[in-house]
Amino acid sequence: MLDEIKALDKEYYMNTFGERLPVVFTHGKGMKLYDDNGDVYYDFLGGIAVNALGHSHPVFTDAIKNQVDKLLHTSSLYYIENQARLAEKLVKSTCAEKVFFCNSGAEANEGAFKLAKIYFYKKGIDRYEIISLDHSFHGRTLATVAATGQPHYQAPYKPLTPGFKQIAPNDFNAVVDAVTDKTAAVMVELIQGESGVHPMDIEYAKKLREFCTQKGILLIVDEVQTGMGRTGKLFAHELYGIEPDIFTSAKALGNGVPIGAVCAKAEVASAFEPGDHGTTFGGNPLATAAGLAVFDIIESENLLDNADKMGKLFRLKLSDIMAKYPDKVVAVRGEGLLIGIELKPEIAKSVFISLHNRKMLTSLCKGLTIRVAPPLNITESEIDLFIDTLDTVLKEDI
Ligand SMILES: *Cc1c(COP(=O)(O)O)cnc(C)c1O
């Protein structure tokens, strides 16, 4: 089947993903993905931090099957039971007081930008600029590209949406210098995922929070990748001991069913009044059934605890690998089950490909860092399988 799908993809699909890894998966179970030959792969990437519960989780699958049998979509003209209940869940489990659902991470960030802008607009204050960080990733829409601090994503789309600028991360003076009387918000990832798993300094994060409060600027935390248990807390800002004015969620929130969320303090959220923002699909009965099931399973299976414990164990075992191969492994970074393994530049790509050939799925960030973001219910023996394979790769293949 692979050859046929490759040919169809080449002929009909826009070439935004280029030569993909030569595999097509037909089904999955837990950490395992099966290709069309029946070969088994281990999903240490979790669909890029999406499949928090692993594949075909029975309780999750039942929940969305039940919803499919009942109702998929009605429109936002009517009240939606699951939407209201999932909003309640998010509010009761976080520092947010109001929630809005959409369909993706980028769309959630767009919602956050709009909310930040309209918040000042409704007050009659002329603040509209949004400051974000170098090496950040906030999505692929025009505004989120303007916020994404990576020139190669921005260059083809100039002129960029105005009102965005980027500064160096972990440099408090850079924020102080960048803020003007037009600044509406600062947006950050507490762990920059896409650029290679770079956790923000905790002191910087705290100072930034304080500074934004002092200046009357909103702090937006993009938790699209770090949220829903990925770091061992429900949201990474809990790890940092700070409360954003707005934070966004997506990826793991639906465990593979597309959903995003804009979460905010009530005072900020009140700027959105009827007609100011909207969506056709966002928060529909199916997507929010998925979100509710994710919440239930995270709670009933104690997955925050597991992500924390297994994450620590994973990073410990990776540090041993780093100690064993000091000329190959440069750093191990991360929190919970969002982990980056930085390698020497000359070997990184081959390590990534070797892991793939040995059936371990990861991603390679910036050609340097292997990112793993496995399901939150990962076990120690699955971690050992990865560690042993990485050990073999570094010993025999490289
Ligand atoms: C993946 C990601 C996004 C974009 O999410 P999409 O669902 O692809 O639009 C935004 N921010 C961060 C931090 C991400 O990791």
CSV table of C-alpha atoms and ligand atoms in Angstrom, one decimal:
chain,number,residue,atom,x,y,z
A,1,MET,CA,0.0,0.0,0.0
A,2,LEU,CA,2.8,2.4,0.9
A,3,ASP,CA,4.0,2.8,-2.7
A,4,GLU,CA,0.4,3.6,-3.9
A,5,ILE,CA,-0.1,6.2,-1.1
A,6,LYS,CA,3.2,7.8,-1.8
A,7,ALA,CA,2.3,8.1,-5.4
A,8,LEU,CA,-1.1,9.6,-4.7
A,9,ASP,CA,0.4,12.0,-2.2
A,10,LYS,CA,3.0,13.1,-4.7
A,11,GLU,CA,0.4,13.6,-7.4
A,12,TYR,CA,-2.4,15.3,-5.4
A,13,TYR,CA,-1.2,16.6,-2.1
A,14,MET,CA,0.4,20.0,-1.7
A,15,ASN,CA,4.0,19.4,-1.1
A,16,THR,CA,4.2,21.2,2.3
A,17,PHE,CA,5.6,18.1,4.0
A,18,GLY,CA,8.1,17.0,1.3
A,19,GLU,CA,9.6,13.5,1.5
A,20,ARG,CA,7.8,12.0,4.5
A,21,LEU,CA,9.2,9.1,6.4
A,22,PRO,CA,8.4,6.0,4.3
A,23,VAL,CA,5.7,4.4,6.4
A,24,VAL,CA,1.9,4.5,6.5
A,25,PHE,CA,0.2,3.4,9.7
A,26,THR,CA,-3.1,1.5,9.6
A,27,HIS,CA,-3.9,1.2,13.3
A,28,GLY,CA,-2.5,1.6,16.8
A,29,LYS,CA,-2.9,0.3,20.3
A,30,GLY,CA,-1.4,2.1,23.3
A,31,MET,CA,2.2,3.1,22.4
A,32,LYS,CA,2.2,0.8,19.4
A,33,LEU,CA,1.5,1.8,15.8
A,34,TYR,CA,1.2,-0.9,13.1
A,35,ASP,CA,2.1,-0.2,9.4
A,36,ASP,CA,0.6,-1.8,6.4
A,37,ASN,CA,3.1,-4.7,6.6
A,38,GLY,CA,2.1,-5.4,10.2
A,39,ASP,CA,5.4,-4.0,11.4
A,40,VAL,CA,5.2,-2.5,14.9
A,41,TYR,CA,6.5,1.0,15.8
A,42,TYR,CA,6.6,2.6,19.2
A,43,ASP,CA,5.1,6.0,19.3
A,44,PHE,CA,7.5,8.1,21.4
A,45,LEU,CA,6.3,11.3,19.7
A,46,GLY,CA,2.6,10.8,20.4
A,47,GLY,CA,1.4,12.5,17.2
A,48,ILE,CA,3.6,15.5,18.3
A,49,ALA,CA,2.2,15.7,21.8
A,50,VAL,CA,-1.3,15.0,20.7
A,51,ASN,CA,-2.0,11.4,21.7
A,52,ALA,CA,-1.8,11.8,25.4
A,53,LEU,CA,-3.7,8.6,26.1
A,54,GLY,CA,-2.0,6.5,23.4
A,55,HIS,CA,-3.8,5.0,20.5
A,56,SER,CA,-7.2,3.3,20.7
A,57,HIS,CA,-7.6,3.9,24.4
A,58,PRO,CA,-10.8,1.8,25.1
A,59,VAL,CA,-12.5,4.3,27.4
A,60,PHE,CA,-11.7,7.2,25.1
A,61,THR,CA,-12.8,5.3,22.0
A,62,ASP,CA,-16.1,4.4,23.6
A,63,ALA,CA,-16.8,8.0,24.6
A,64,ILE,CA,-16.4,9.3,21.1
A,65,LYS,CA,-18.2,6.4,19.6
A,66,ASN,CA,-21.2,7.1,21.8
A,67,GLN,CA,-21.1,10.7,20.8
A,68,VAL,CA,-20.9,9.8,17.1
A,69,ASP,CA,-24.1,7.7,17.6
A,70,LYS,CA,-25.9,10.6,19.2
A,71,LEU,CA,-24.9,14.0,17.7
A,72,LEU,CA,-21.9,15.5,15.9
A,73,HIS,CA,-22.8,19.1,15.4
A,74,THR,CA,-25.6,21.5,15.9
A,75,SER,CA,-24.1,25.1,15.6
A,76,SER,CA,-23.4,27.7,18.1
A,77,LEU,CA,-26.9,29.0,17.9
A,78,TYR,CA,-27.9,26.5,20.5
A,79,TYR,CA,-26.6,25.5,23.9
A,80,ILE,CA,-24.1,22.6,23.7
A,81,GLU,CA,-24.0,20.3,26.7
A,82,ASN,CA,-20.4,18.9,26.3
A,83,GLN,CA,-19.1,22.4,25.5
A,84,ALA,CA,-20.5,23.8,28.7
A,85,ARG,CA,-19.2,20.8,30.7
A,86,LEU,CA,-15.7,20.9,29.2
A,87,ALA,CA,-15.5,24.6,29.9
A,88,GLU,CA,-16.4,23.9,33.5
A,89,LYS,CA,-13.7,21.3,33.7
A,90,LEU,CA,-11.1,23.6,32.4
A,91,VAL,CA,-12.1,26.4,34.7
A,92,LYS,CA,-12.3,24.2,37.8
A,93,SER,CA,-8.9,22.7,37.1
A,94,THR,CA,-6.9,25.8,36.2
A,95,CYS,CA,-6.5,29.5,37.0
A,96,ALA,CA,-8.8,30.4,34.0
A,97,GLU,CA,-12.3,31.6,34.6
A,98,LYS,CA,-13.7,31.6,31.1
A,99,VAL,CA,-13.1,29.4,28.0
A,100,PHE,CA,-13.7,29.6,24.3
A,101,PHE,CA,-13.3,26.5,22.0
A,102,CYS,CA,-11.9,26.5,18.5
A,103,ASN,CA,-10.2,23.8,16.3
A,104,SER,CA,-6.5,24.1,16.5
A,105,GLY,CA,-3.5,25.5,18.3
A,106,ALA,CA,-3.0,28.3,15.8
A,107,GLU,CA,-6.7,29.2,16.0
A,108,ALA,CA,-6.5,29.3,19.8
A,109,ASN,CA,-3.6,31.7,19.6
A,110,GLU,CA,-5.4,33.9,17.1
A,111,GLY,CA,-8.3,34.0,19.6
A,112,ALA,CA,-5.8,35.0,22.3
A,113,PHE,CA,-4.5,37.8,20.1
A,114,LYS,CA,-8.0,39.0,19.4
A,115,LEU,CA,-8.9,38.9,23.0
A,116,ALA,CA,-5.8,40.9,24.1
A,117,LYS,CA,-6.5,43.5,21.4
A,118,ILE,CA,-10.2,43.9,22.1
A,119,TYR,CA,-9.5,44.0,25.9
A,120,PHE,CA,-7.7,47.3,25.4
A,121,TYR,CA,-10.0,48.5,22.6
A,122,LYS,CA,-13.1,48.2,24.8
A,123,LYS,CA,-11.3,50.2,27.5
A,124,GLY,CA,-10.5,52.9,24.9
A,125,ILE,CA,-6.8,52.3,25.4
A,126,ASP,CA,-4.6,52.3,22.2
A,127,ARG,CA,-2.6,49.1,22.9
A,128,TYR,CA,-2.2,46.5,20.1
A,129,GLU,CA,1.3,45.3,19.9
A,130,ILE,CA,2.2,41.7,20.8
A,131,ILE,CA,5.7,40.8,21.9
A,132,SER,CA,6.8,37.2,21.6
A,133,LEU,CA,10.1,35.4,21.8
A,134,ASP,CA,12.8,34.3,19.4
A,135,HIS,CA,12.8,30.6,18.5
A,136,SER,CA,9.1,30.4,19.5
A,137,PHE,CA,6.4,28.5,17.5
A,138,HIS,CA,2.8,29.7,17.7
A,139,GLY,CA,1.3,28.3,14.5
A,140,ARG,CA,0.9,28.7,10.7
A,141,THR,CA,-1.9,31.3,10.3
A,142,LEU,CA,-0.8,34.8,9.2
A,143,ALA,CA,-0.9,36.3,12.7
A,144,THR,CA,0.7,33.3,14.4
A,145,VAL,CA,3.5,33.3,11.8
A,146,ALA,CA,4.0,36.9,12.7
A,147,ALA,CA,4.3,35.9,16.3
A,148,THR,CA,6.6,32.9,15.6
A,149,GLY,CA,10.2,34.0,16.2
A,150,GLN,CA,11.8,32.0,13.4
A,151,PRO,CA,12.7,33.9,10.2
A,152,HIS,CA,12.4,30.9,7.9
A,153,TYR,CA,8.7,30.6,8.7
A,154,GLN,CA,8.1,34.3,8.2
A,155,ALA,CA,10.2,35.3,5.2
A,156,PRO,CA,7.8,34.0,2.4
A,157,TYR,CA,4.8,35.8,4.0
A,158,LYS,CA,6.0,39.3,4.2
A,159,PRO,CA,4.6,41.8,4.7
A,160,LEU,CA,3.7,40.1,8.0
A,161,THR,CA,0.6,41.0,10.0
A,162,PRO,CA,1.7,44.2,11.8
A,163,GLY,CA,1.9,44.7,15.5
A,164,PHE,CA,4.1,41.7,16.3
A,165,LYS,CA,7.8,41.7,17.4
A,166,GLN,CA,10.1,39.2,18.9
A,167,ILE,CA,12.8,39.5,21.5
A,168,ALA,CA,15.5,37.1,23.0
A,169,PRO,CA,14.1,34.7,25.5
A,170,ASN,CA,15.3,34.6,29.2
A,171,ASP,CA,16.6,38.2,28.9
A,172,PHE,CA,14.5,40.4,31.2
A,173,ASN,CA,16.1,43.6,29.9
A,174,ALA,CA,15.0,42.8,26.4
A,175,VAL,CA,11.4,42.8,27.6
A,176,VAL,CA,11.8,46.1,29.4
A,177,ASP,CA,13.3,47.6,26.3
A,178,ALA,CA,10.7,46.2,23.9
A,179,VAL,CA,7.6,47.2,25.8
A,180,THR,CA,6.0,50.5,24.6
A,181,ASP,CA,2.9,52.3,25.5
A,182,LYS,CA,1.3,50.4,22.6
A,183,THR,CA,2.1,46.9,24.0
A,184,ALA,CA,-1.0,44.9,24.6
A,185,ALA,CA,0.5,41.5,25.5
A,186,VAL,CA,3.6,39.3,25.8
A,187,MET,CA,3.2,35.8,24.5
A,188,VAL,CA,5.5,32.9,25.5
A,189,GLU,CA,5.8,29.2,25.5
A,190,LEU,CA,7.1,28.1,29.0
A,191,ILE,CA,8.9,25.3,27.2
A,192,GLN,CA,9.6,26.0,23.6
A,193,GLY,CA,8.7,22.7,22.0
A,194,GLU,CA,9.1,23.0,18.3
A,195,SER,CA,12.5,24.6,18.4
A,196,GLY,CA,14.0,21.8,20.5
A,197,VAL,CA,12.5,21.6,24.0
A,198,HIS,CA,13.9,24.7,25.7
A,199,PRO,CA,12.4,25.3,29.1
A,200,MET,CA,12.2,29.0,30.1
A,201,ASP,CA,14.2,30.1,33.2
A,202,ILE,CA,11.9,30.1,36.2
A,203,GLU,CA,13.2,33.4,37.5
A,204,TYR,CA,12.7,35.1,34.1
A,205,ALA,CA,9.1,33.7,34.0
A,206,LYS,CA,8.3,35.1,37.4
A,207,LYS,CA,9.8,38.5,36.7
A,208,LEU,CA,8.0,38.6,33.4
A,209,ARG,CA,4.7,37.9,35.1
A,210,GLU,CA,5.3,40.6,37.7
A,211,PHE,CA,6.4,43.1,35.0
A,212,CYS,CA,3.3,42.5,32.9
A,213,THR,CA,1.1,43.1,35.9
A,214,GLN,CA,3.0,46.3,36.8
A,215,LYS,CA,2.7,47.6,33.3
A,216,GLY,CA,-0.9,46.6,32.8
A,217,ILE,CA,0.1,44.3,29.9
A,218,LEU,CA,-1.5,40.9,29.4
A,219,LEU,CA,0.7,37.7,29.7
A,220,ILE,CA,-0.4,35.1,27.3
A,221,VAL,CA,1.1,31.6,27.7
A,222,ASP,CA,0.9,29.3,24.6
A,223,GLU,CA,0.3,25.9,26.2
A,224,VAL,CA,-0.7,24.2,23.0
A,225,GLN,CA,2.1,21.7,23.4
A,226,THR,CA,2.8,21.9,27.1
A,227,GLY,CA,-0.8,21.6,28.3
A,228,MET,CA,-3.0,18.8,29.4
A,229,GLY,CA,-0.6,16.9,31.5
A,230,ARG,CA,2.4,16.9,29.2
A,231,THR,CA,4.8,18.3,31.8
A,232,GLY,CA,3.4,16.4,34.8
A,233,LYS,CA,1.1,19.3,35.7
A,234,LEU,CA,-2.2,19.9,33.9
A,235,PHE,CA,-0.6,23.1,32.5
A,236,ALA,CA,3.1,24.1,32.6
A,237,HIS,CA,2.4,27.5,34.2
A,238,GLU,CA,1.6,25.6,37.4
A,239,LEU,CA,5.2,24.3,37.3
A,240,TYR,CA,6.4,27.9,37.0
A,241,GLY,CA,4.1,29.1,39.8
A,242,ILE,CA,2.6,31.8,37.6
A,243,GLU,CA,-0.9,32.6,36.4
A,244,PRO,CA,-1.3,33.9,32.8
A,245,ASP,CA,-4.1,36.3,31.9
A,246,ILE,CA,-4.7,34.1,28.9
A,247,PHE,CA,-3.5,30.7,28.0
A,248,THR,CA,-4.2,28.5,25.0
A,249,SER,CA,-4.5,24.7,24.7
A,250,ALA,CA,-5.0,22.3,21.8
A,251,LYS,CA,-2.9,19.3,20.8
A,252,ALA,CA,-3.6,16.8,23.7
A,253,LEU,CA,-6.9,18.4,24.6
A,254,GLY,CA,-8.7,16.1,22.1
A,255,ASN,CA,-6.3,13.2,22.0
A,256,GLY,CA,-6.5,13.3,18.2
A,257,VAL,CA,-9.9,14.9,17.7
A,258,PRO,CA,-9.2,18.5,16.6
A,259,ILE,CA,-10.0,21.1,19.4
A,260,GLY,CA,-8.3,24.2,20.7
A,261,ALA,CA,-9.2,26.4,23.7
A,262,VAL,CA,-8.6,30.0,24.7
A,263,CYS,CA,-8.7,30.2,28.5
A,264,ALA,CA,-8.7,33.5,30.3
A,265,LYS,CA,-9.3,35.4,33.5
A,266,ALA,CA,-12.9,36.6,33.6
A,267,GLU,CA,-12.1,40.3,33.6
A,268,VAL,CA,-10.1,39.8,30.4
A,269,ALA,CA,-12.6,37.5,28.8
A,270,SER,CA,-15.4,40.0,29.4
A,271,ALA,CA,-14.0,42.0,26.5
A,272,PHE,CA,-15.5,39.5,24.2
A,273,GLU,CA,-19.2,40.4,23.8
A,274,PRO,CA,-21.8,38.9,21.5
A,275,GLY,CA,-20.6,39.1,17.9
A,276,ASP,CA,-16.9,39.9,18.7
A,277,HIS,CA,-15.6,36.4,18.0
A,278,GLY,CA,-17.1,33.1,16.8
A,279,THR,CA,-16.6,29.8,15.1
A,280,THR,CA,-18.6,27.2,13.1
A,281,PHE,CA,-17.0,24.0,14.4
A,282,GLY,CA,-15.3,25.1,17.6
A,283,GLY,CA,-16.4,23.2,20.7
A,284,ASN,CA,-18.9,21.1,18.8
A,285,PRO,CA,-20.5,18.1,20.6
A,286,LEU,CA,-17.9,15.6,19.2
A,287,ALA,CA,-14.8,17.6,19.9
A,288,THR,CA,-15.9,18.5,23.4
A,289,ALA,CA,-16.9,14.9,24.1
A,290,ALA,CA,-13.2,14.0,23.3
A,291,GLY,CA,-12.0,16.8,25.6
A,292,LEU,CA,-14.3,15.5,28.4
A,293,ALA,CA,-13.0,12.0,28.0
A,294,VAL,CA,-9.4,13.2,28.1
A,295,PHE,CA,-10.1,15.0,31.4
A,296,ASP,CA,-11.8,11.9,32.8
A,297,ILE,CA,-9.1,9.5,31.9
A,298,ILE,CA,-6.3,11.8,33.1
A,299,GLU,CA,-8.0,11.9,36.4
A,300,SER,CA,-9.1,8.3,36.7
A,301,GLU,CA,-5.7,6.9,35.6
A,302,ASN,CA,-3.7,9.4,37.6
A,303,LEU,CA,-1.8,10.4,34.5
A,304,LEU,CA,-0.4,13.7,35.8
A,305,ASP,CA,1.4,11.7,38.4
A,306,ASN,CA,2.5,9.1,35.9
A,307,ALA,CA,3.8,11.8,33.5
A,308,ASP,CA,5.8,13.4,36.3
A,309,LYS,CA,7.3,10.1,37.6
A,310,MET,CA,7.9,8.6,34.2
A,311,GLY,CA,9.3,11.9,32.9
A,312,LYS,CA,11.8,12.0,35.8
A,313,LEU,CA,12.8,8.4,35.2
A,314,PHE,CA,13.1,8.9,31.5
A,315,ARG,CA,15.3,12.0,31.9
A,316,LEU,CA,17.4,10.2,34.5
A,317,LYS,CA,18.0,7.2,32.1
A,318,LEU,CA,18.8,9.7,29.3
A,319,SER,CA,21.4,11.4,31.5
A,320,ASP,CA,23.1,8.0,31.9
A,321,ILE,CA,23.1,7.7,28.1
A,322,MET,CA,24.6,11.2,27.9
A,323,ALA,CA,27.3,10.2,30.4
A,324,LYS,CA,28.0,7.1,28.4
A,325,TYR,CA,28.3,9.0,25.1
A,326,PRO,CA,29.6,12.4,26.0
A,327,ASP,CA,31.0,12.9,22.5
A,328,LYS,CA,27.6,12.3,21.0
A,329,VAL,CA,24.9,13.6,23.4
A,330,VAL,CA,25.1,17.3,24.2
A,331,ALA,CA,22.1,17.8,26.5
A,332,VAL,CA,18.9,16.4,27.9
A,333,ARG,CA,16.2,18.9,28.6
A,334,GLY,CA,12.5,19.0,29.4
A,335,GLU,CA,9.8,18.6,32.0
A,336,GLY,CA,7.5,15.7,32.5
A,337,LEU,CA,7.1,13.8,29.2
A,338,LEU,CA,8.2,16.6,26.9
A,339,ILE,CA,11.9,15.8,26.5
A,340,GLY,CA,14.6,17.0,24.1
A,341,ILE,CA,17.8,15.0,23.5
A,342,GLU,CA,20.3,17.4,21.9
A,343,LEU,CA,23.0,15.6,19.8
A,344,LYS,CA,26.2,16.7,18.1
A,345,PRO,CA,25.1,18.4,14.8
A,346,GLU,CA,27.0,15.9,12.6
A,347,ILE,CA,25.2,12.9,14.0
A,348,ALA,CA,21.7,14.1,14.9
A,349,LYS,CA,20.0,13.3,11.6
A,350,SER,CA,21.4,9.8,11.5
A,351,VAL,CA,20.4,9.1,15.0
A,352,PHE,CA,16.9,10.2,14.2
A,353,ILE,CA,16.8,8.0,11.1
A,354,SER,CA,18.3,5.0,12.9
A,355,LEU,CA,15.8,5.3,15.7
A,356,HIS,CA,13.1,5.3,13.1
A,357,ASN,CA,14.5,2.3,11.3
A,358,ARG,CA,14.6,0.6,14.6
A,359,LYS,CA,10.9,1.4,15.0
A,360,MET,CA,11.2,4.2,17.5
A,361,LEU,CA,9.1,7.3,16.5
A,362,THR,CA,10.5,10.7,17.5
A,363,SER,CA,10.9,14.0,15.8
A,364,LEU,CA,14.0,15.9,15.0
A,365,CYS,CA,13.9,19.6,16.0
A,366,LYS,CA,16.1,22.1,14.0
A,367,GLY,CA,18.3,19.2,12.9
A,368,LEU,CA,19.8,18.9,16.4
A,369,THR,CA,17.4,17.7,19.0
A,370,ILE,CA,15.4,14.5,19.2
A,371,ARG,CA,12.0,15.3,20.7
A,372,VAL,CA,10.0,12.7,22.6
A,373,ALA,CA,6.5,13.3,23.7
A,374,PRO,CA,5.0,9.9,24.4
A,375,PRO,CA,1.6,9.1,25.8
A,376,LEU,CA,1.1,10.1,29.4
A,377,ASN,CA,0.4,6.5,30.4
A,378,ILE,CA,3.8,5.2,29.3
A,379,THR,CA,5.3,2.5,31.4
A,380,GLU,CA,8.9,2.0,32.7
A,381,SER,CA,9.4,-1.0,30.4
A,382,GLU,CA,8.5,1.1,27.4
A,383,ILE,CA,11.0,3.8,28.5
A,384,ASP,CA,13.6,1.0,28.8
A,385,LEU,CA,12.9,-0.1,25.3
A,386,PHE,CA,13.6,3.4,24.0
A,387,ILE,CA,16.7,3.7,26.2
A,388,ASP,CA,18.1,0.3,25.0
A,389,THR,CA,17.4,1.2,21.4
A,390,LEU,CA,19.0,4.6,21.7
A,391,ASP,CA,22.0,2.9,23.3
A,392,THR,CA,22.3,0.5,20.4
A,393,VAL,CA,21.9,3.2,17.9
A,394,LEU,CA,24.7,5.3,19.5
A,395,LYS,CA,26.9,2.3,19.9
A,396,GLU,CA,26.4,0.4,16.6
A,397,ASP,CA,24.9,2.7,14.0
A,398,ILE,CA,26.7,6.0,14.5
B,1,LIG,C1,1.7,22.9,17.6
B,1,LIG,C2,1.7,24.2,18.2
B,1,LIG,C3,1.0,25.3,17.7
B,1,LIG,C4,0.1,25.1,16.5
B,1,LIG,O1,-1.0,24.3,16.7
B,1,LIG,P1,-1.8,23.8,15.4
B,1,LIG,O2,-2.9,22.9,16.0
B,1,LIG,O3,-0.8,23.1,14.5
B,1,LIG,O4,-2.4,25.0,14.8
B,1,LIG,C5,1.0,26.5,18.4
B,1,LIG,N1,1.8,26.6,19.5
B,1,LIG,C6,2.6,25.6,20.0
B,1,LIG,C7,3.4,25.9,21.2
B,1,LIG,C8,2.6,24.4,19.3
B,1,LIG,O5,3.4,23.4,19.8
